[in-house]
PDB file of C-alpha atoms in Angstrom:
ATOM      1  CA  UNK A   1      40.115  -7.619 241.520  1.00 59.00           C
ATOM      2  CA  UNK A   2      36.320  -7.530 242.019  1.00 80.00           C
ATOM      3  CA  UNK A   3      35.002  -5.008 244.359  1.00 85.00           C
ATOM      4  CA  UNK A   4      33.502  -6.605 247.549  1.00 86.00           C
ATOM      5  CA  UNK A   5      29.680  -5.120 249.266  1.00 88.00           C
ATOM      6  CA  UNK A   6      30.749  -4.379 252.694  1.00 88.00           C
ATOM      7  CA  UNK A   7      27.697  -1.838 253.549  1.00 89.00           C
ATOM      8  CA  UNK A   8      24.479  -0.164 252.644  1.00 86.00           C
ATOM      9  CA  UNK A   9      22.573   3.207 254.098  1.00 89.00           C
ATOM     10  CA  UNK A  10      19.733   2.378 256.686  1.00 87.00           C
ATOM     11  CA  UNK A  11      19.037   1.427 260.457  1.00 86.00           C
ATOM     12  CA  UNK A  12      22.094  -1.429 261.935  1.00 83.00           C
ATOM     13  CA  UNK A  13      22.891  -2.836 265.071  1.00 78.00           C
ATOM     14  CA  UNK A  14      26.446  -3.362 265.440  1.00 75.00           C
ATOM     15  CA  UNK A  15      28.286  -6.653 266.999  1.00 69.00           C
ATOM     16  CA  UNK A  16      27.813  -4.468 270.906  1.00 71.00           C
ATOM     17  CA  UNK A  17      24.294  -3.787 270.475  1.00 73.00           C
ATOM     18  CA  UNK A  18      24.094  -0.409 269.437  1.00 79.00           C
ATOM     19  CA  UNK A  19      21.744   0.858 266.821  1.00 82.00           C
ATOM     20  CA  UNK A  20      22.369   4.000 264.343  1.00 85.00           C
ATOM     21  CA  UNK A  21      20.830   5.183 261.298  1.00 88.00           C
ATOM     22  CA  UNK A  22      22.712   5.858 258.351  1.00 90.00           C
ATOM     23  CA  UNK A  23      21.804   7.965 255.959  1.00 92.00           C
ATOM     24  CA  UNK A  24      22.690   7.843 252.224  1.00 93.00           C
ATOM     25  CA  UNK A  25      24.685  10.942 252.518  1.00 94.00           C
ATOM     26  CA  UNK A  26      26.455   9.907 255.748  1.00 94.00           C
ATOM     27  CA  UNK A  27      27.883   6.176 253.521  1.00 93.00           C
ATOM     28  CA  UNK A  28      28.780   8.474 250.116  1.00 95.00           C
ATOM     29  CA  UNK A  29      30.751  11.017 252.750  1.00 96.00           C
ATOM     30  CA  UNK A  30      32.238   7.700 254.179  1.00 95.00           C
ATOM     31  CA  UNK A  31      33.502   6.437 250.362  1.00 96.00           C
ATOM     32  CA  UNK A  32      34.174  10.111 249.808  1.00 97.00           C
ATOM     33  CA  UNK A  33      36.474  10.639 252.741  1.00 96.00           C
ATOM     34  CA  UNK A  34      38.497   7.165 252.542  1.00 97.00           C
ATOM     35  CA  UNK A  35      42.030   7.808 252.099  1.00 96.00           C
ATOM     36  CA  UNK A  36      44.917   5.018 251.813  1.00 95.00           C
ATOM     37  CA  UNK A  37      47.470   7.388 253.058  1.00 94.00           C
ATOM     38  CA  UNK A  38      46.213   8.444 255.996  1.00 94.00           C
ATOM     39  CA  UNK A  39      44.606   5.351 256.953  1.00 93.00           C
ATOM     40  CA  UNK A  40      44.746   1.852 254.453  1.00 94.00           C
ATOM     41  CA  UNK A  41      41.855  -0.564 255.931  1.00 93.00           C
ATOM     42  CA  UNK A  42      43.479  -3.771 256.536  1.00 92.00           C
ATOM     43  CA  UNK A  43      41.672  -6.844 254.918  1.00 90.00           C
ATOM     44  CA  UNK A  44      41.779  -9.164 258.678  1.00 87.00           C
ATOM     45  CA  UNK A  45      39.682 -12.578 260.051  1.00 81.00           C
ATOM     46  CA  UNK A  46      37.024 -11.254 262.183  1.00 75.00           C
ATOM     47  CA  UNK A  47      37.275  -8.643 264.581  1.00 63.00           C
ATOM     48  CA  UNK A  48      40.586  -8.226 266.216  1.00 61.00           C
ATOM     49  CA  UNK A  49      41.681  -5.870 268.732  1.00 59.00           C
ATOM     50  CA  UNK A  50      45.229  -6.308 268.808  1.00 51.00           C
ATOM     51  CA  UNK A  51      48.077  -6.915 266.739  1.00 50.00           C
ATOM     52  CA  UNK A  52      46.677  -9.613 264.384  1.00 67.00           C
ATOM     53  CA  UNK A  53      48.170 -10.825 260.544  1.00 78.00           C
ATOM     54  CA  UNK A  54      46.617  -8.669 257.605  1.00 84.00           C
ATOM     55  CA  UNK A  55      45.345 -10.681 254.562  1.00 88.00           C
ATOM     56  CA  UNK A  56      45.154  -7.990 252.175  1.00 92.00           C
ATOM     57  CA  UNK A  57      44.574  -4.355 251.808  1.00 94.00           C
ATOM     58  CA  UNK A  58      41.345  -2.057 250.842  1.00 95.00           C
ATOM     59  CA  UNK A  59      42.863   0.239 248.132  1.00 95.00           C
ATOM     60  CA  UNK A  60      39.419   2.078 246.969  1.00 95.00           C
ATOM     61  CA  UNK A  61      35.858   2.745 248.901  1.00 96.00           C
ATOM     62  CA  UNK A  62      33.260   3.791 246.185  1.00 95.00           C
ATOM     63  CA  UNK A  63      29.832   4.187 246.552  1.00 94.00           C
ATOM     64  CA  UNK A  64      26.750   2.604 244.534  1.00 89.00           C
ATOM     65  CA  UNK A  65      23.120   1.639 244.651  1.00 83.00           C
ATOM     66  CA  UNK A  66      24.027  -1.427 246.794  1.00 79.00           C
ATOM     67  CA  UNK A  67      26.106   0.856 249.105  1.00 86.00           C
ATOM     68  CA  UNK A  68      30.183   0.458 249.896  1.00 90.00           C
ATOM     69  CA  UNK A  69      31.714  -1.036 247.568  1.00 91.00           C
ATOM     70  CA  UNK A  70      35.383  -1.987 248.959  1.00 92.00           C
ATOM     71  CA  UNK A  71      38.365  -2.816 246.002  1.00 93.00           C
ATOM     72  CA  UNK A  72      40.985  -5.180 247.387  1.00 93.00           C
ATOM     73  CA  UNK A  73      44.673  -4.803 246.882  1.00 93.00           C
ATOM     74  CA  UNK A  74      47.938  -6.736 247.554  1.00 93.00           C
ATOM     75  CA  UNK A  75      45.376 -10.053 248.777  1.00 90.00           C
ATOM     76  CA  UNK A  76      47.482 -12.857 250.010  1.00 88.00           C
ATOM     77  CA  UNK A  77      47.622 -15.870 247.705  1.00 86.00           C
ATOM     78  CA  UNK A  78      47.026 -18.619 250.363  1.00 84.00           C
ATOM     79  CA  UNK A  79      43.878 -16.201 251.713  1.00 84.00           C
ATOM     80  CA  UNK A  80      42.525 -15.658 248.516  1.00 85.00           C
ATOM     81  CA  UNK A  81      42.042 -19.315 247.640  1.00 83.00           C
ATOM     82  CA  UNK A  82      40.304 -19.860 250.776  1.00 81.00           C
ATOM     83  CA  UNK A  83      38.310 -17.252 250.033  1.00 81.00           C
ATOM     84  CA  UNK A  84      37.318 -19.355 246.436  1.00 82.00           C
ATOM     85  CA  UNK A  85      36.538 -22.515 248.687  1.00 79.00           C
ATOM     86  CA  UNK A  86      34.179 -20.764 250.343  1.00 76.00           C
ATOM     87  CA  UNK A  87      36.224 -21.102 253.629  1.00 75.00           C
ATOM     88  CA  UNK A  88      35.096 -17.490 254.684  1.00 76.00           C
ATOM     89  CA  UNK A  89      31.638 -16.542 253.503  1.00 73.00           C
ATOM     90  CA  UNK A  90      30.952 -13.377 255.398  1.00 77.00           C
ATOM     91  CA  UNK A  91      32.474 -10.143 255.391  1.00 81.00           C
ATOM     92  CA  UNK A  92      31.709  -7.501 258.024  1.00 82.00           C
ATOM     93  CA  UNK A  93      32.693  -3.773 257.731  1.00 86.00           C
ATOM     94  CA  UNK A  94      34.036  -2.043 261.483  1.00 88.00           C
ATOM     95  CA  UNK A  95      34.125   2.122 261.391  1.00 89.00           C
ATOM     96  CA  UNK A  96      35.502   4.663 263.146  1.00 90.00           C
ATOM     97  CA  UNK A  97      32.659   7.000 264.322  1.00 91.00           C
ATOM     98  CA  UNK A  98      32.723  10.606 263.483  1.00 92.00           C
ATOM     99  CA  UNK A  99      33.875  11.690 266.707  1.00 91.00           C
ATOM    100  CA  UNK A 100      36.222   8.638 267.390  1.00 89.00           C
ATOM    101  CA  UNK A 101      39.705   9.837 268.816  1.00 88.00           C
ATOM    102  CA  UNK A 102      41.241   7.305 266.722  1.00 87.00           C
ATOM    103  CA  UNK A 103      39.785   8.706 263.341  1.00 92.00           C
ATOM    104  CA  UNK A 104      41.825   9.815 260.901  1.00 94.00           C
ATOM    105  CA  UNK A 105      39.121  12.071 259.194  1.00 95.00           C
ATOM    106  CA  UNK A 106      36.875  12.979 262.116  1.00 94.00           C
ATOM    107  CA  UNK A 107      33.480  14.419 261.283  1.00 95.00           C
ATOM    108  CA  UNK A 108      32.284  11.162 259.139  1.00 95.00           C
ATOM    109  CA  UNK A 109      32.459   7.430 259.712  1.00 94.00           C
ATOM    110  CA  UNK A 110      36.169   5.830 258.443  1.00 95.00           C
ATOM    111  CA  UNK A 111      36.632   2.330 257.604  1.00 94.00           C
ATOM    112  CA  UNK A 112      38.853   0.926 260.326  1.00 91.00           C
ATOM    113  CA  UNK A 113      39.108  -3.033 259.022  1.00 90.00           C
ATOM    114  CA  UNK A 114      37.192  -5.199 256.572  1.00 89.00           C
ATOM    115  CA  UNK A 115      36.802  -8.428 258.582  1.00 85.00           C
ATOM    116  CA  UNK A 116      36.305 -12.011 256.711  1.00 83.00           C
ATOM    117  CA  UNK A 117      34.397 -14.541 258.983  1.00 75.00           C
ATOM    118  CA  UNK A 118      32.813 -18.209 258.807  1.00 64.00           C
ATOM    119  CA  UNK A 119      35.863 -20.266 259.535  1.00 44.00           C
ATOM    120  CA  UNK A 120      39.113 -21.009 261.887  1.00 42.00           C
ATOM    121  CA  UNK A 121      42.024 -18.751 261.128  1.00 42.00           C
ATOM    122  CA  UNK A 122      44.473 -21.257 259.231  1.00 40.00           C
ATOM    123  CA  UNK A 123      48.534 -21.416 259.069  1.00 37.00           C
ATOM    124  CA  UNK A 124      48.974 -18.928 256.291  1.00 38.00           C
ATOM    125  CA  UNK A 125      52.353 -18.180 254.904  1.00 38.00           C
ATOM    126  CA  UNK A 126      53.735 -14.645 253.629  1.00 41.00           C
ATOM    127  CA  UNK A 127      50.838 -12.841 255.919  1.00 37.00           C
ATOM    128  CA  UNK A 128      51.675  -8.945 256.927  1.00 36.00           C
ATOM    129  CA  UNK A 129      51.173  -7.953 260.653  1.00 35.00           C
ATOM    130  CA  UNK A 130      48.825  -5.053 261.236  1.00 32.00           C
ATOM    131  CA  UNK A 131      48.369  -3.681 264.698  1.00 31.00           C
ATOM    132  CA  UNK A 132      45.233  -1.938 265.618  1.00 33.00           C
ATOM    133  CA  UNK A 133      46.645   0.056 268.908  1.00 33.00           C
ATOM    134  CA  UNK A 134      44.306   3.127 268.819  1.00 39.00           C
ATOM    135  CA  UNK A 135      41.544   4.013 271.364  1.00 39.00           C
ATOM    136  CA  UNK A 136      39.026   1.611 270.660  1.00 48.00           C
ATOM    137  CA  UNK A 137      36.590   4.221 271.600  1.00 54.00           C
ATOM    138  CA  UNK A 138      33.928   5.073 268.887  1.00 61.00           C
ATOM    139  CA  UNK A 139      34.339   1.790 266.536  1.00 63.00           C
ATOM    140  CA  UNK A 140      31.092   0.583 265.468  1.00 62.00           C
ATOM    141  CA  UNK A 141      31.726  -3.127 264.528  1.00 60.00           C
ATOM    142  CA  UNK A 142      29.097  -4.828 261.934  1.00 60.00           C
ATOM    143  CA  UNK A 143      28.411  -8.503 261.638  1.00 54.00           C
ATOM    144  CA  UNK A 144      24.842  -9.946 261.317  1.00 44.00           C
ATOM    145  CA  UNK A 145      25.085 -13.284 263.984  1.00 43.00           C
ATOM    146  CA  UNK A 146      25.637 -16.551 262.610  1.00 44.00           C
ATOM    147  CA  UNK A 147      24.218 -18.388 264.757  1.00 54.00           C
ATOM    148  CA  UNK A 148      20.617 -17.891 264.757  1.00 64.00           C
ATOM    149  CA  UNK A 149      19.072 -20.899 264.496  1.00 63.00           C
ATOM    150  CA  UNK A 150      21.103 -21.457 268.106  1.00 64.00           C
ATOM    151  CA  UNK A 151      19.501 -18.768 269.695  1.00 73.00           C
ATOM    152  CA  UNK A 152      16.260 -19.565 268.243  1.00 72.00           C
ATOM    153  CA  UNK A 153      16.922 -23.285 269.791  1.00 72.00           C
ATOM    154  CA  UNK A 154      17.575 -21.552 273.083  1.00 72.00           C
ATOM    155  CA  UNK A 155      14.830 -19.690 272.700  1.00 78.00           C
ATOM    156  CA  UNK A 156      12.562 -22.250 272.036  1.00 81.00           C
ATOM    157  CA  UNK A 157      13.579 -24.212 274.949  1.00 79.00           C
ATOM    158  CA  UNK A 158      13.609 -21.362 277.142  1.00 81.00           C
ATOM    159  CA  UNK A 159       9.622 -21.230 276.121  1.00 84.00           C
ATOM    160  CA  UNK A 160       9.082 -24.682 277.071  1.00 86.00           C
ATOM    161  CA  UNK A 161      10.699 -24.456 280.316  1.00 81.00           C
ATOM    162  CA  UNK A 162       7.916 -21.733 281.446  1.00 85.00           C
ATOM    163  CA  UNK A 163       5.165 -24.316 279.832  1.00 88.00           C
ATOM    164  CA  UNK A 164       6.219 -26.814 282.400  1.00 85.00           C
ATOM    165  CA  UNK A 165       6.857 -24.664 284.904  1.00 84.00           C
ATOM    166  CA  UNK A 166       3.790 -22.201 284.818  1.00 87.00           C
ATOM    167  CA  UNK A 167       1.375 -22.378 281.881  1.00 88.00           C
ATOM    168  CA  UNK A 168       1.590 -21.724 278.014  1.00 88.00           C
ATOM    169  CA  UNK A 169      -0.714 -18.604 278.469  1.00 87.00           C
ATOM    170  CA  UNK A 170       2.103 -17.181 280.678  1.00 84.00           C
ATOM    171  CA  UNK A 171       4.959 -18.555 278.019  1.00 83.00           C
ATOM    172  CA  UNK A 172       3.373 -16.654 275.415  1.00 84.00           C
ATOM    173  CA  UNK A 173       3.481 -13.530 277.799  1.00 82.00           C
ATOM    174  CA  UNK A 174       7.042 -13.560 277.936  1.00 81.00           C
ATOM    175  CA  UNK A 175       8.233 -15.496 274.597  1.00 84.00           C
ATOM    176  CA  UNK A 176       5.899 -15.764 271.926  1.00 83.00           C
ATOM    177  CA  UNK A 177       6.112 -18.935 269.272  1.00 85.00           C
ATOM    178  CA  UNK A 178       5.539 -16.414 266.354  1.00 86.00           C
ATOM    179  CA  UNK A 179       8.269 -14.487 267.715  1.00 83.00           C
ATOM    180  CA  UNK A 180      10.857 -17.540 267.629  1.00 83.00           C
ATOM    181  CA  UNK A 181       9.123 -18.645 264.428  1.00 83.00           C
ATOM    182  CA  UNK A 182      10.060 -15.489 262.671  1.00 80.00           C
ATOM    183  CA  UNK A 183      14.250 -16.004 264.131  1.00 77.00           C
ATOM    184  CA  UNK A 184      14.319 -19.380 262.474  1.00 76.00           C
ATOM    185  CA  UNK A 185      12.760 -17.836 259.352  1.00 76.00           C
ATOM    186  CA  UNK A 186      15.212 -15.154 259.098  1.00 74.00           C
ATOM    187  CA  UNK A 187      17.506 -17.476 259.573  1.00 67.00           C
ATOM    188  CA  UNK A 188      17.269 -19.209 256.780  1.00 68.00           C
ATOM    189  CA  UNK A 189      16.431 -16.504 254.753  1.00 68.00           C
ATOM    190  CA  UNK A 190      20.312 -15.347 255.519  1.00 59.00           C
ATOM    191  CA  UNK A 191      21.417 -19.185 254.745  1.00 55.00           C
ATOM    192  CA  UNK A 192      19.390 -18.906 251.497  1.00 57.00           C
ATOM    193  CA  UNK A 193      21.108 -15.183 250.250  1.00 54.00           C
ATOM    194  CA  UNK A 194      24.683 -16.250 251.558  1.00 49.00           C
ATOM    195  CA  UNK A 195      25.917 -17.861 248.046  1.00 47.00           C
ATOM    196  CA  UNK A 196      24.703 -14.803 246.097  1.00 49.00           C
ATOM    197  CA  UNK A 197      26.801 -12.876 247.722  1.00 49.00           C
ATOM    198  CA  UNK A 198      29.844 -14.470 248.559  1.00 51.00           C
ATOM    199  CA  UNK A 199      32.676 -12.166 248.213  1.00 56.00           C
ATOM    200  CA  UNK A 200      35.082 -12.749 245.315  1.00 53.00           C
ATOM    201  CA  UNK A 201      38.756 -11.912 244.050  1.00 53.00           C
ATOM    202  CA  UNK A 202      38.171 -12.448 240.135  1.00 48.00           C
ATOM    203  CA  UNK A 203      37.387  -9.936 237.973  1.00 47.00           C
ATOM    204  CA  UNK A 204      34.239 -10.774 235.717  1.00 48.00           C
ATOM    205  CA  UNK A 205      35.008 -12.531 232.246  1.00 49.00           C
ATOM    206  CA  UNK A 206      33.464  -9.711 230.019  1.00 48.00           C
ATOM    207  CA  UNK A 207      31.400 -11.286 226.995  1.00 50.00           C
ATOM    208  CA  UNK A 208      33.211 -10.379 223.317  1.00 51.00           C
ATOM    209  CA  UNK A 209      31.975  -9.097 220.844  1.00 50.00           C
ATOM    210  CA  UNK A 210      33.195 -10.759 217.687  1.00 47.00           C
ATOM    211  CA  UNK A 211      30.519  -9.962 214.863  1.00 47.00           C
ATOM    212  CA  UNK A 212      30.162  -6.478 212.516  1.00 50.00           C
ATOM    213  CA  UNK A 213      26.866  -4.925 213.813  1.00 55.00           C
ATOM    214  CA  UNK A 214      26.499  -2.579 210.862  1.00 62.00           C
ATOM    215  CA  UNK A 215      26.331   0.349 212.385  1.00 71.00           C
ATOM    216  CA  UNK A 216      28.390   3.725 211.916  1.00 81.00           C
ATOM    217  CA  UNK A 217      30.513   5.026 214.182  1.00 81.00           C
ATOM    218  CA  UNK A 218      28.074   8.173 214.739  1.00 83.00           C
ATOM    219  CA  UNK A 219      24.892   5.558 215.445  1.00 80.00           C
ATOM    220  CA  UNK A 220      26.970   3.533 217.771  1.00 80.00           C
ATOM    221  CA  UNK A 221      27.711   6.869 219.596  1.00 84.00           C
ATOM    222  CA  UNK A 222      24.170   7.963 219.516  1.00 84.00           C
ATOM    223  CA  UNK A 223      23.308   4.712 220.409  1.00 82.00           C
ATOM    224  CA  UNK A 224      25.851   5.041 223.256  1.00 82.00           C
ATOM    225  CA  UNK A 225      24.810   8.168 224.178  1.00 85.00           C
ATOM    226  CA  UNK A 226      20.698   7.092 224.372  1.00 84.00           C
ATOM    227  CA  UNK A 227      21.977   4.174 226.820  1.00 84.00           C
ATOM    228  CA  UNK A 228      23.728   6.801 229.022  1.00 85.00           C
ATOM    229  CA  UNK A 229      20.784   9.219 229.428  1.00 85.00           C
ATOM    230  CA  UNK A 230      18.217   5.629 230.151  1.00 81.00           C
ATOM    231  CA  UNK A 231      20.951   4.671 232.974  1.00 83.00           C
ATOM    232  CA  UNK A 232      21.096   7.982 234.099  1.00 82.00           C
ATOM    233  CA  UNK A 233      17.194   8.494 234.612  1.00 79.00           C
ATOM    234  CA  UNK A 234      17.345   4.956 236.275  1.00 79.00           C
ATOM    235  CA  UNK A 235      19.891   5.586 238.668  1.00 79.00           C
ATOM    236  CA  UNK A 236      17.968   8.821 239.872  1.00 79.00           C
ATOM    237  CA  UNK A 237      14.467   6.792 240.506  1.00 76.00           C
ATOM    238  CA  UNK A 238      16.181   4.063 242.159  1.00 76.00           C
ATOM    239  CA  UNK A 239      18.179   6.985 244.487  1.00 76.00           C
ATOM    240  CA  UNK A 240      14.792   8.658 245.059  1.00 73.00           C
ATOM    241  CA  UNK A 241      13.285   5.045 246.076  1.00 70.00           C
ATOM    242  CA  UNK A 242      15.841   4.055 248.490  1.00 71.00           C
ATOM    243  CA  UNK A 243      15.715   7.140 250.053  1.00 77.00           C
ATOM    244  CA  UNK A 244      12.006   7.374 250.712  1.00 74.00           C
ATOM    245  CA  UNK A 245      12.729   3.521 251.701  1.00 73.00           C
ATOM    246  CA  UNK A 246      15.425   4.317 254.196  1.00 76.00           C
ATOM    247  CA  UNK A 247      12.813   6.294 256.062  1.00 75.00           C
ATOM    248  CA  UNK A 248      10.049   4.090 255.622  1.00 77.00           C
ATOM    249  CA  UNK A 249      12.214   1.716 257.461  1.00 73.00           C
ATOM    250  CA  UNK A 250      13.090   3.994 259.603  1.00 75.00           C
ATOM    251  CA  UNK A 251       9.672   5.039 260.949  1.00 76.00           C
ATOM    252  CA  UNK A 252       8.625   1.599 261.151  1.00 74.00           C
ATOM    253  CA  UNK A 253      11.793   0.459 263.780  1.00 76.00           C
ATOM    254  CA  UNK A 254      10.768   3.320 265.742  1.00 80.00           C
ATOM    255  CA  UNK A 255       7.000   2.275 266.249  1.00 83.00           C
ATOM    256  CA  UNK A 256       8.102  -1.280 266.481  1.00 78.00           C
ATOM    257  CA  UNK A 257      10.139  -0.386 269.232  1.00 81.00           C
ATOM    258  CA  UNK A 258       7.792   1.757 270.765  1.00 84.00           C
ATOM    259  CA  UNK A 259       5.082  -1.163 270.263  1.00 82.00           C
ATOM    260  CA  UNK A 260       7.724  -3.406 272.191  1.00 84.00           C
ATOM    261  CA  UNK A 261       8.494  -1.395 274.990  1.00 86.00           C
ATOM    262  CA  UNK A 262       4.925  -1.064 275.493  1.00 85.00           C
ATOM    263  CA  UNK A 263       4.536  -4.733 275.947  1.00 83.00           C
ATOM    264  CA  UNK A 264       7.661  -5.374 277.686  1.00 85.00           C
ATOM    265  CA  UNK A 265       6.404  -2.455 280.397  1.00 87.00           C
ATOM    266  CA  UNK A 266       3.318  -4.564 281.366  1.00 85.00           C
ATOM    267  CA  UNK A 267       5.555  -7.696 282.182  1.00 85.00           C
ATOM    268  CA  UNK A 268       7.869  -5.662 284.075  1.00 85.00           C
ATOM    269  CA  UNK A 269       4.877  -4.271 285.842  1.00 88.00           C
ATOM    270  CA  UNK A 270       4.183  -8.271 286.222  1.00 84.00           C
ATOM    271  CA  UNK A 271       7.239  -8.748 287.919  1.00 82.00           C
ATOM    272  CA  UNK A 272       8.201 -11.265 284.905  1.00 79.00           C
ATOM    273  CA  UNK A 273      11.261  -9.365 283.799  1.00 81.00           C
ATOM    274  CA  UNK A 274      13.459  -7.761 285.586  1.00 84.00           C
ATOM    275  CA  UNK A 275      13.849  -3.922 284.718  1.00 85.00           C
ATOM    276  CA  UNK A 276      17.259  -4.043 283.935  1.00 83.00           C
ATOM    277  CA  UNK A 277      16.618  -6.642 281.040  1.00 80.00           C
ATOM    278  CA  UNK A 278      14.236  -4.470 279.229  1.00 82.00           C
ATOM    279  CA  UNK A 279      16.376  -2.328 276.939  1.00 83.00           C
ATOM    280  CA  UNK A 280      18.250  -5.798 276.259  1.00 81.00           C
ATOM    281  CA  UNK A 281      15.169  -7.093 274.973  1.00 80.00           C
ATOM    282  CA  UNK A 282      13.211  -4.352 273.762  1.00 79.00           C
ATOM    283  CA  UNK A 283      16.642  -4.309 271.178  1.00 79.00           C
ATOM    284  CA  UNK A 284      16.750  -7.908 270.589  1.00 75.00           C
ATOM    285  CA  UNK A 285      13.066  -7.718 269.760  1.00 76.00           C
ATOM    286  CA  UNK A 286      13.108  -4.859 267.366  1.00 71.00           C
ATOM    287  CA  UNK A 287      15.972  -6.773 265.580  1.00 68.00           C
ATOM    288  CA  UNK A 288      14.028  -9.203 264.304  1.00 62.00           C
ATOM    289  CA  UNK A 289      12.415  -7.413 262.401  1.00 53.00           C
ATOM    290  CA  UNK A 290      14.697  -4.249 261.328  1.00 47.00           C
ATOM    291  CA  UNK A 291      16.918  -7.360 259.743  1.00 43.00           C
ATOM    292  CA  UNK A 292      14.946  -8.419 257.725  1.00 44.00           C
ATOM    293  CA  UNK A 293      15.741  -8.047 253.802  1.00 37.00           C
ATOM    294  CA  UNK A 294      19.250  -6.673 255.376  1.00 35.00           C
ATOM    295  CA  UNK A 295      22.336  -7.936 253.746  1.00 35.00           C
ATOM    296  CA  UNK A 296      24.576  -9.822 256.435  1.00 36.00           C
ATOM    297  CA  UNK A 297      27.844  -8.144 256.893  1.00 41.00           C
ATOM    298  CA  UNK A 298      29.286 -10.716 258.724  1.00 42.00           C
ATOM    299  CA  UNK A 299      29.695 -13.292 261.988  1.00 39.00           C
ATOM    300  CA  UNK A 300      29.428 -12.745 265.359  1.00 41.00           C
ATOM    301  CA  UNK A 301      31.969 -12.793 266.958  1.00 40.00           C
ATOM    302  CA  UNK A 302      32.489 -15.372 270.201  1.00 36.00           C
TER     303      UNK A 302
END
């Protein structure tokens, strides 16, 4: 079976709000440490917290220049052709943190579940129960909100509720339209990369090769061995550029969110948001743009 993208290194907010960096070292330890025998990642629908029916199993965690790569195993038939329809488009990864009481390898994060989202659980038949009854207690739970456009709506409306009620120069104090322009637009920039990566349980149709290409054995291995040593040298720029990426990104969140609290501090000095709100939306905020370019890794959940 074809190995679903469940992750990637860099800065995420998980479905409770909380943002952590991960390094490329910390997501190859996490591939590195995954171990069916001491804990087999159940393939579930959504997030569940409880006992709740397992759809499959995740048999392999490797690592590659996209990130986690996850290999399903033992996939329930009735599942997997919903899966085809396109019945659940999203997958989102949950972890154990490193110092989660429930972890089986404690020191790096541990796949806990690989949750399928975007529809209504269905009557399956033949499912296995799986019962999650650790501490939930350091479980970092990823899934990139559905919904966006709706909370751009609200938001939207929310800004045209303080035009009536006080003025649009106070409005764009509080909620600016570029801000709720730029939610819509990375909402449909997730729409847009949702069939591209759609996650799959066929393996790939590999081309044959049916005609004599003239060569001797000892060119095709030189051949072979010329390919190898290109791939290789690839494969070490493209390391070396995600990593000075990752921290590029990096940086940038952390002046954007300094930027942001900046601003939000003069409206609380305003008395136009409460205090209490402004870590809320000092997160929110910096979201929308940390996001950006990020694969989805899931729905939220209700």
């Amino acid at each position: 079976m074809q190995a679903i993208h469940i992750f990637r290194p860099g800065t995420h907010t998980d479905a409770a709000g909380q943002t952590t960096d991960f390094s490329e070292a910390q997501v190859r330890a996490c591939a590195d440490a995954y171990d069916p025998s001491l804990h087999e990642a159940p393939i579930v629908v959504g997030h569940p917290s409880d006992n709740a029916p397992a759809y499959g199993w995740i048999g392999q965690l490797a690592f590659s220049d996209n990130g986690l790569q996850a290999e399903p195993q033992q996939v329930d038939t009735d599942f997997e052709a919903l899966v085809k329809e396109g019945r659940y488009k999203k997958v989102s990864a949950s972890f154990y943190t490193p110092e989660s009481p429930g972890n089986p390898v404690p020191g790096v994060y541990y796949l806990r579940h690989v949750g399928f989202l975007g529809a209504q659980l269905p009557a399956l038949k033949g499912l296995k129960p799986v019962s999650f009854n650790e501490q939930e207690e350091g479980v970092l739970e990823f899934s990139a909100p559905y919904d966006t456009l709706t909370i751009a709506s609200v938001f939207r409306q929310l800004r045209e509720f303080l035009i009536d009620k006080f003025s649009r120069e106070e409005a764009d104090e509080v909620i600016a339209s570029w801000a709720i322009d730029e939610l819509e637009h990375s909402a449909r920039q997730e729409e847009s990369t949702d069939a591209s990566i759609l996650p799959a349980f066929s393996e790939p149709n590999p081309p044959e090769c049916t005609e004599d290409n003239g060569m001797t054995q000892e060119e095709l291995e030189q051949k072979h061995a010329e390919l190898a040593e290109r791939e290789a040298s690839l494969a070490a720029k493209e390391s070396s550029f995600s990593e000075r990426e990752t921290a590029i990104t990096a940086s940038e969140a952390a002046i954007a969110r300094q930027s942001i609290s900046a601003e939000l501090d003069t409206l609380v000095q305003k008395g136009k948001l409460l205090p209490a709100h402004k870590d809320q939306m000092v997160a929110f905020m910096a979201s929308l743009d940390t996001e950006k370019g990020v694969v989805s890794f899931g729905e939220g959940e209700q």
